[in-house]
Every structure is written in structure tokens, then in C-alpha cells.
Coordinates of C-alpha atoms and ligand atoms in Angstrom, one line a residue:
Chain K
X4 CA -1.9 51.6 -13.7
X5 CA -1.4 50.3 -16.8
X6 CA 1.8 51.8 -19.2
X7 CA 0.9 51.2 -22.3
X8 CA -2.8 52.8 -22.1
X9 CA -3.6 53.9 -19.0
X10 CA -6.7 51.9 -17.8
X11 CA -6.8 51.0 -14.2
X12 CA -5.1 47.2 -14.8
X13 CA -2.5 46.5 -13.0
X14 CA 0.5 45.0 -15.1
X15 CA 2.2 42.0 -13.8
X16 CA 5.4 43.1 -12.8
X17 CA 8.4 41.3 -11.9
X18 CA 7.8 42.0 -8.0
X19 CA 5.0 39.7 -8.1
X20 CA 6.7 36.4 -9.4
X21 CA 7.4 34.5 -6.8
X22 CA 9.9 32.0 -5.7
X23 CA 8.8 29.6 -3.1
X24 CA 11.4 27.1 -1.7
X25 CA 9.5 24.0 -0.7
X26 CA 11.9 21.3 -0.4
X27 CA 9.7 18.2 -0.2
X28 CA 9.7 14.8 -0.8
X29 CA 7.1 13.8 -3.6
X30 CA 6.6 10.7 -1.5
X31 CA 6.0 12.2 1.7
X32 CA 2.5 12.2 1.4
X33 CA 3.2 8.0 0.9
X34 CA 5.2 8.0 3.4
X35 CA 3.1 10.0 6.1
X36 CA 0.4 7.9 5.1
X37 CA 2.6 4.5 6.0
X38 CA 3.2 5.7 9.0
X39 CA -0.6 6.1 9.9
X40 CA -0.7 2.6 8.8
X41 CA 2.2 1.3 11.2
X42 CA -0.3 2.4 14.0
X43 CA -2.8 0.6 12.5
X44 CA -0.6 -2.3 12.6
X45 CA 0.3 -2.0 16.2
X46 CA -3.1 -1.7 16.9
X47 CA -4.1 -5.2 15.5
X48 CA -0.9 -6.2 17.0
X49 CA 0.3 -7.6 13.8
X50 CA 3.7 -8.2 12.6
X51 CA 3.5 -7.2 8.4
X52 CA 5.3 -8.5 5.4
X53 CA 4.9 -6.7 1.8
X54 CA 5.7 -9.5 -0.9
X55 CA 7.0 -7.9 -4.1
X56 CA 7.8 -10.1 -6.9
X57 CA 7.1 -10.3 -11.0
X58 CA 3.9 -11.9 -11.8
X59 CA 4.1 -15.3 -11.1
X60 CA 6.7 -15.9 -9.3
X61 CA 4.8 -17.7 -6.7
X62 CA 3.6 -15.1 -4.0
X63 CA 0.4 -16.6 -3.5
X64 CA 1.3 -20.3 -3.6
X65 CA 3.7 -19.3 -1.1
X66 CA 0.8 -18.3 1.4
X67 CA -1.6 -21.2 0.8
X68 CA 1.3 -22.9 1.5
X69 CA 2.6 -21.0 4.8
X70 CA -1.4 -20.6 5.8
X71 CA -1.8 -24.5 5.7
X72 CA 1.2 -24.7 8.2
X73 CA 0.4 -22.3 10.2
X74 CA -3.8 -22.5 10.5
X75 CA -4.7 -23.2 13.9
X76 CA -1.4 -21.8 15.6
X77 CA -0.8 -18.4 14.4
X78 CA -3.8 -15.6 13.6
X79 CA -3.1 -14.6 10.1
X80 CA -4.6 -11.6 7.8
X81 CA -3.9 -11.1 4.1
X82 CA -4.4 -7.9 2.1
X83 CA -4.4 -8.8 -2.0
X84 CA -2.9 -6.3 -4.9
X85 CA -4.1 -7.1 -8.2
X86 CA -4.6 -4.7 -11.3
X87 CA -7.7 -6.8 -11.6
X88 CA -9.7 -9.9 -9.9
X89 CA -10.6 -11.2 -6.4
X90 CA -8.7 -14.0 -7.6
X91 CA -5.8 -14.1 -5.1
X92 CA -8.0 -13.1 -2.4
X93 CA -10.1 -16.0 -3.1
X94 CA -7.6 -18.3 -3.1
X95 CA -6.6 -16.8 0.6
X96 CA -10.6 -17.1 1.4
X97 CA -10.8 -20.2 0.4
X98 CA -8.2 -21.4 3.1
X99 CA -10.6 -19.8 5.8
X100 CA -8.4 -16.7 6.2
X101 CA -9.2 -13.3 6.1
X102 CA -8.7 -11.3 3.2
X103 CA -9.3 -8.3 1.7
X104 CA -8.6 -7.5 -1.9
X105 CA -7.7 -4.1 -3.7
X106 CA -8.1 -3.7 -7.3
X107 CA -5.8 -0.8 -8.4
X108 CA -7.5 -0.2 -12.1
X109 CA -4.0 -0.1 -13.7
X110 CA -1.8 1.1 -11.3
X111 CA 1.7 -0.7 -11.1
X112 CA 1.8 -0.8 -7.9
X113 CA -0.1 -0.4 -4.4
X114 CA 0.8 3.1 -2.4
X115 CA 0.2 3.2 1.4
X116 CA -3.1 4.6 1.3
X117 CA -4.4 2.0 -0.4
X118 CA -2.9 -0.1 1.9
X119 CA -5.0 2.2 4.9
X120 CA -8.5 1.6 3.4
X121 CA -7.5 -2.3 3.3
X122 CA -6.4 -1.8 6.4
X123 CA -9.8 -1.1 7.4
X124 CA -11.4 -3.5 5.5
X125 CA -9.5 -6.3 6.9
X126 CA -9.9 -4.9 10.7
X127 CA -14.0 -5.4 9.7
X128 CA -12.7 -9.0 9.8
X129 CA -11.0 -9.3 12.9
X130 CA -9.3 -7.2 15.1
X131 CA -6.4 -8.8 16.3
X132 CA -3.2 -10.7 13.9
X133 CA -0.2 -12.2 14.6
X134 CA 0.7 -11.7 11.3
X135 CA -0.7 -9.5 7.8
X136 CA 0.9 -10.2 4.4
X137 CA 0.8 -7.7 2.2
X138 CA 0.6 -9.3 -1.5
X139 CA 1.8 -6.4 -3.8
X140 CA 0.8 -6.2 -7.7
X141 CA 3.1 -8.7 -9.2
X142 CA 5.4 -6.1 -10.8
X143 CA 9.3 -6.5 -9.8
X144 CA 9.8 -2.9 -10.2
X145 CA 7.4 -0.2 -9.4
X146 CA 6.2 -1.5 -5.6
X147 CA 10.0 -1.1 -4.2
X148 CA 9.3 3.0 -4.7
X149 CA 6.5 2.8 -1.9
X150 CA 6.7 2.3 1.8
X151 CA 4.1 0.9 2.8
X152 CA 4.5 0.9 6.4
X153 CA 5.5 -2.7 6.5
X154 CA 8.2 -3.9 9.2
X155 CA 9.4 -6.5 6.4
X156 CA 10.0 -6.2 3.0
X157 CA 10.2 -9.6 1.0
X158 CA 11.1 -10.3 -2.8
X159 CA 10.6 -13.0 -4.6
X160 CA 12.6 -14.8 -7.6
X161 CA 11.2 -17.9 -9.7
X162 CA 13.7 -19.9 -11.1
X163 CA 12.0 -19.7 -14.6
X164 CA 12.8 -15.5 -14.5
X165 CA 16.5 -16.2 -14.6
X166 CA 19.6 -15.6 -12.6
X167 CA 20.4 -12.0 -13.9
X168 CA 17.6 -10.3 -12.2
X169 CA 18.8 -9.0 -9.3
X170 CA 20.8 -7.3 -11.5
X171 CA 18.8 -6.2 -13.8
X172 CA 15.9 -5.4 -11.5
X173 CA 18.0 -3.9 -8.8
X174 CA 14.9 -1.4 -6.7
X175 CA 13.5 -4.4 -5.0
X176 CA 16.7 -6.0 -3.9
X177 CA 17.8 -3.3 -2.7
X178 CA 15.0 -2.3 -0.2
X179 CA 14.3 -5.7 1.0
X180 CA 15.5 -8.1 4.2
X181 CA 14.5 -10.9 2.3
X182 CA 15.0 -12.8 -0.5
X183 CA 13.1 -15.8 -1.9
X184 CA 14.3 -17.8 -4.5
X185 CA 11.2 -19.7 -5.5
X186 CA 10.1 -22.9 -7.4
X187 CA 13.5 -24.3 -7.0
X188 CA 12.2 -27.7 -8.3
X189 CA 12.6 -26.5 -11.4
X190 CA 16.3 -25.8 -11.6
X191 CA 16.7 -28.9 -13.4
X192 CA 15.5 -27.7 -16.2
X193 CA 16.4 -24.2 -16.5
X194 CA 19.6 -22.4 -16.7
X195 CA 19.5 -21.1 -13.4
X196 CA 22.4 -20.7 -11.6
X197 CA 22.1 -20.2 -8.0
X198 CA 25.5 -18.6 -7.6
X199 CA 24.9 -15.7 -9.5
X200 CA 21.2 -15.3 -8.4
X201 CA 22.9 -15.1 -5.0
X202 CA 26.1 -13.3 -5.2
X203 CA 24.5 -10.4 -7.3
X204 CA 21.7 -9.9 -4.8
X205 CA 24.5 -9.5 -1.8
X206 CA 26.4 -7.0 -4.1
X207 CA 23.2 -5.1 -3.7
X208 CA 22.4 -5.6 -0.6
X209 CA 24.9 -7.5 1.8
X210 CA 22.0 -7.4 4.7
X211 CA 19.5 -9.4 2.5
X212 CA 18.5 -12.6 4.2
X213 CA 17.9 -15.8 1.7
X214 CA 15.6 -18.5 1.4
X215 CA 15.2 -21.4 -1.0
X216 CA 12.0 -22.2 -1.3
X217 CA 9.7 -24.9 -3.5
X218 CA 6.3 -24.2 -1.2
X219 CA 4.2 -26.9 -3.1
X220 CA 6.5 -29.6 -2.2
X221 CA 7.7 -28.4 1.3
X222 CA 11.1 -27.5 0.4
X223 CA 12.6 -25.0 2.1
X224 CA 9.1 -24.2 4.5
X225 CA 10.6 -24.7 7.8
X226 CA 13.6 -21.6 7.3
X227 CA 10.5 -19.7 6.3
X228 CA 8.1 -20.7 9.1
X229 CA 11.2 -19.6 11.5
X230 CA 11.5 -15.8 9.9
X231 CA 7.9 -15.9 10.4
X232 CA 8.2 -17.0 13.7
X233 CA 11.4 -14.9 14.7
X234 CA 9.6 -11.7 13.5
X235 CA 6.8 -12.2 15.8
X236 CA 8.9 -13.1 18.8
X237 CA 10.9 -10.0 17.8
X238 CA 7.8 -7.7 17.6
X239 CA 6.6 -8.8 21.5
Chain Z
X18 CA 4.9 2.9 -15.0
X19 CA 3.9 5.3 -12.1
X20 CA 5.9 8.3 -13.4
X21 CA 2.6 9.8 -14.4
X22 CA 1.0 9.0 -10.8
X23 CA 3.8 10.7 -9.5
X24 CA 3.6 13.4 -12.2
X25 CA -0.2 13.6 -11.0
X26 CA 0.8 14.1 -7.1
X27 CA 3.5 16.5 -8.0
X28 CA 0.7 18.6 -10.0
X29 CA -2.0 18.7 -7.0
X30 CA 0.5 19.9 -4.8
X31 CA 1.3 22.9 -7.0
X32 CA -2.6 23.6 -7.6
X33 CA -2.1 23.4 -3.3
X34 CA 0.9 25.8 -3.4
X35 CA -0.9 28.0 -6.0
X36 CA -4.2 28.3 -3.9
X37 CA -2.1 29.6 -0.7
X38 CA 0.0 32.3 -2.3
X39 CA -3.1 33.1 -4.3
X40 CA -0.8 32.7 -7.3
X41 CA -2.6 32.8 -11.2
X42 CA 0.3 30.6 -13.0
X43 CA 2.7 28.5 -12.5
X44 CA 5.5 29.7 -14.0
X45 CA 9.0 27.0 -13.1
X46 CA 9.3 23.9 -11.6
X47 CA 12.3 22.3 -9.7
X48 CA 12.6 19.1 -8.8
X49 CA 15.4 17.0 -7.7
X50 CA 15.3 13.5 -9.0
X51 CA 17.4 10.8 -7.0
X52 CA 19.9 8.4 -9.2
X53 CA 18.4 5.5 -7.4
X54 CA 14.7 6.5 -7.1
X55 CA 14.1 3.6 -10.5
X56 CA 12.1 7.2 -11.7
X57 CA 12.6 7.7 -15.4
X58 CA 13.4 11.5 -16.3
X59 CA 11.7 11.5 -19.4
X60 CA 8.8 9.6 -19.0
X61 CA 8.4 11.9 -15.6
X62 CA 8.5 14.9 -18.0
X63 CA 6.8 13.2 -20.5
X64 CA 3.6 12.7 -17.8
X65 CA 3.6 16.4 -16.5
X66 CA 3.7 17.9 -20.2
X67 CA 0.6 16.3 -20.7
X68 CA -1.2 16.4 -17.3
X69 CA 0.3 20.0 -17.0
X70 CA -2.1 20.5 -19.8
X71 CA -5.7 19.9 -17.7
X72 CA -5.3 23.2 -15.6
X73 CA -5.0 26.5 -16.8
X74 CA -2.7 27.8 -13.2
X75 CA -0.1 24.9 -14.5
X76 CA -0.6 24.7 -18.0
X77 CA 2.6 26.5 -19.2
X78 CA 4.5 25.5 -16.3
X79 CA 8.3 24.1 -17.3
X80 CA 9.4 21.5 -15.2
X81 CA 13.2 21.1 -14.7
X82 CA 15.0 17.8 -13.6
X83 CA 17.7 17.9 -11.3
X84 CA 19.5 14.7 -11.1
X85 CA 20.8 13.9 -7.2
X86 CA 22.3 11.0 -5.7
X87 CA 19.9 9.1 -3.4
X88 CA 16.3 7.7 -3.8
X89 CA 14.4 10.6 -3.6
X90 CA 12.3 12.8 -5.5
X91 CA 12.2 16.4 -3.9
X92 CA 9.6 19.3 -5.0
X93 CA 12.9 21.8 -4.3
X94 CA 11.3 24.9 -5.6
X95 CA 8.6 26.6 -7.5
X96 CA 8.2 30.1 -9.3
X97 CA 4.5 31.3 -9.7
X98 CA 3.1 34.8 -10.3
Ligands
GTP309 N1 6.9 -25.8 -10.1 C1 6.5 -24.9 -9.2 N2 5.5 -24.1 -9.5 C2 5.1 -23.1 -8.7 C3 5.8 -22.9 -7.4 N3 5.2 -21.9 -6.8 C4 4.2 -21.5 -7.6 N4 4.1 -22.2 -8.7 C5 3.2 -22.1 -9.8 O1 3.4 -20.8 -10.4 C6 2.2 -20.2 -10.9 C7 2.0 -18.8 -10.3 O2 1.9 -18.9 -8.9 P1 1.1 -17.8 -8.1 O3 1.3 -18.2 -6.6 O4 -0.2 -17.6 -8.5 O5 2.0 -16.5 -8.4 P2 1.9 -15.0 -7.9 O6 3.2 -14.5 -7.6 O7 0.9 -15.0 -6.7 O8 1.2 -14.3 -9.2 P3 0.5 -12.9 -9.3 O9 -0.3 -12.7 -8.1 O10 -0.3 -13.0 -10.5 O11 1.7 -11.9 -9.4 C8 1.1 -21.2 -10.4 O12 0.7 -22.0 -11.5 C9 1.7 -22.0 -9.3 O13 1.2 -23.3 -9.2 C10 6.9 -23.8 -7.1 O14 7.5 -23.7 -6.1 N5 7.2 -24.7 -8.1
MG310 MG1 -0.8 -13.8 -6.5

């Protein structure tokens, strides 16, 4: 009954407010979700690197580069993250790998159900890998806040960025095993100094693992192929 | 940038929470966010003030921030009538 004028309404009293404790992660859903897609993973029997860099910074370069070493050897898959474009996976394509692109529309990053659709996709292709890169959206901050399932996490750092970005972009140093320092051709004529690109990452992260790379021209593609081929050893 | 995604997550799972304790409203939100989580508190805020807007269960729902060490950010506790 209502006080004020007697109808039959109930008033909402304090009684019915409720407090519910709920304590949960706002990435679990992300995170259950990666862990649906690590059995995917072992499924294909795939070993899977998620490459997080700015735009630019040479993600895809680096896999024409590692695909045209590895063709013929190794069973490789690729799953594309663009805002928009097949572009990247067309580059992939064009190498006569599978790939399967996703187009997030806007979104900064990819999230690990994105990465279970693709997953899919790229199973349509073929059903066993030795090995699945996982391109993110070239964005050096937002993609180090989702798991997606991976069993390596790799950034990436062009020498044109600068040295202070480990720094300054600290997420995906942080929560990777390896580090890329990328188009090192060009450190003649930036200011680049390796030293500080280097020591500020390990301040971070003392675990990080680093490469020197300059894929076009070969440099530094053997340390690379050896990860690659050390993570699949490790994996059987 | 994915503030509002997360903003967007964090508002179907009260709509969720809503629906099983047959609650009308929303009333307080608590949410721990981590130092580390590279989540910005206001731009977080900023995205649920507006999306908190769509629904009528959430629309005057108050969200408050509760900084934490770690990367995390935890739905820690909701009031609804
Ligand atoms: N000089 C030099 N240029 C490079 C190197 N690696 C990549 N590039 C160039 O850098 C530009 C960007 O390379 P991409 O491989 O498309 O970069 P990405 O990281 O895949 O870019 P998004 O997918 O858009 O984020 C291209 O013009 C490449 O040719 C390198 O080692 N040295
Ligand atoms: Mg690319």
C-alpha cells in the first residue's frame, strides 16, 4: 500500500535495493573466449604469434619476408586485422598462403572473438599449421589490453618511430616475449639510438627477447627464422 | 580508443545482471580500474554517460572508478532496485 494516498502501489522501499557483489573481470568474457581459441589452435596444431606494432612499422613486410623463407618447409596460416581493406591479406594471398582477413569497422584493436570466427575461416582453408600469425590492427596501444589466446606475443618498433617508445608506449612492451626492432637500414639517417630503444624495453620487461631486423634486405632473418623454429620444436 | 567498447561490454552485462534479479534500474556502479590496464578513467566514464543513456534500466546509473594496482578492470559491485 501506498502512504501517501492509499492506492494499491507498492512504494519502492529501501528493502528492495539491492547490492549485488559481482567481482568480475570486464575482460573475462575476452579472455574465456581466448581460451576457446587456444583449443582451436591445438586443434590445427599450430603454434600462434599476435604481431602488435604502430601502423607501419613493417608487420606485413615482415611476413612476405618470413613466408618466402619458409614456403615449402613449414605449413603457414595468417589471420589479417585491419580497420579497413583486404589489403594485407592480399599481400599474404598473393604469396600462395592462406589468409583470412577481418575488417573491425573502427575498432582499435582485434578481441579474441574476432579472432574465433577467423579462426574458422582460416580452418575452411586448411586444417592443419605449423604456424598462424596473427597480424593485429596497427595500433601500438589498444591490442596489448586483449589476450587473444596466442602462445607468443610479438611487438614491433621501426626505426623511423624513434627510440623513446618503449617508454612512452609501455602496454605492448610489457606483455610481450618479443621485441622487433625493425627497418634498421634506416638508422643512418634517423636519430635512433639503439641503446635506449633497448635498455628502456628491458626496464619494462627484463624477459623480452630482441631481434634486429631489416626483412627486405635479409638482415637479421635467420635469429627470426630460429624463434620461429624454436617455438615449434617447443610446442611438439 | 576502446574505452567505449569496454564501456559497451560493461553495460550488457548489467542489462544481464538486471534481467536475473528482475531489477527495474540500475541505481550504482563499482568498478575497479587497474593502474596498468592503459584504460583512461575519464574517457571510460565519458563512454558509459553516454551509452548509459540508450536504456531506460541503466540510464541514471552512476558509475564510480576505483583505481587498483594491476591490469585489470573488475565489475566489483552493483546496486539496482
Ligand atoms: N626501409 C625499410 N622499409 C621497410 C622495412 N619493412 C617495411 N618497410 C616499408 O614500410 C612500409 C610499411 O610496411 P608494412 O609491412 O605494410 O607495415 P605494417 O606494419 O604491415 O602496416 P599496417 O598493417 O598498415 O599497420 C612499406 O612501405 C614497407 O615497404 C624495412 O625493414 N626497411
Ligand atoms: Mg600490415
Amino acid at each position: 500500500m501506498c502512504d501517501s494516498c492509499h492506492c494499491t502501489e507498492t512504494t519502492k522501499s529501501d528493502s528492495e535495493k539491492k547490492i549485488i557483489e559481482v567481482h568480475e573481470s570486464l575482460f573475462a568474457a575476452n579472455n574465456e573466449k581466448a581460451l576457446a581459441n587456444k583449443k582451436l589452435f591445438a586443434a590445427a596444431g599450430a603454434v600462434v604469434i599476435n604481431m602488435i606494432s604502430s601502423p607501419g612499422a613493417g608487420k606485413t613486410t615482415l611476413l612476405e619476408q618470413t613466408i618466402d623463407h619458409l614456403a615449402g618447409t613449414l605449413s603457414i596460416g595468417v589471420i589479417e586485422g585491419d580497420i579497413e581493406t583486404e589489403r594485407d591479406a592480399d599481400r599474404i594471398r598473393a604469396k600462395g598462403v592462406p589468409a583470412v582477413q577481418i575488417t573491425t569497422g573502427g575498432a582499435c584493436h582485434l578481441d579474441a572473438g574476432l579472432i574465433h570466427t577467423g579462426m574458422h575461416k582460416l580452418m575452411a582453408q586448411g586444417n592443419k599449421f605449423d604456424i598462424i600469425f596473427i597480424e593485429n590492427v596497427g595500433n601500438l596501444v589498444c591490442p596489448a589490453s586483449f589476450y587473444l589466446g596466442e602462445d607468443l606475443r610479438m611487438v614491433l618498433l621501426s626505426v623511423p618511430e624513434g627510440s623513446d617508445k618503449p617508454a612512452k608506449y609501455p602496454g605492448a612492451f610489457k606483455t610481450s616475449d618479443l621485441y622487433a626492432i625493425t627497418k634498421t637500414d634506416l638508422l643512418p639517417y634517423f636519430d635512433f639510438s639503439m641503446e635506449e630503444a633497448r635498455k628502456e624495453a628491458l626496464q619494462l620487461n627484463p624477459e623480452l627477447q630482441i631481434l634486429e631486423l631489416a626483412a627486405p634486405k635479409g638482415t637479421g632473418l635467420s635469429a627470426w627464422i630460429d624463434t620461429l623454429q624454436n617455438l615449434i620444436n617447443g610446442k611438439n | 580508443m576502446h574505452e567505449f567498447s569496454l564501456a559497451q561490454n560493461l553495460l550488457g552485462q548489467l542489462l544481464e545482471l538486471a534481467a536475473q534479479h528482475q531489477a527495474r534500474k540500475i541505481i550504482r556502479v563499482e568498478v575497479q580500474l587497474g593502474e596498468s590496464s592503459n584504460i583512461v578513467a575519464d574517457s571510460f566514464q565519458f563512454g558509459f554517460d553516454v551509452l548509459s543513456k540508450e536504456n531506460e534500466i541503466c540510464r541514471s546509473a552512476k558509475l564510480v572508478l576505483q583505481p587498483t594496482a594491476g591490469n585489470d578492470l573488475i565489475l566489483a559491485q552493483v546496486e539496482m532496485e
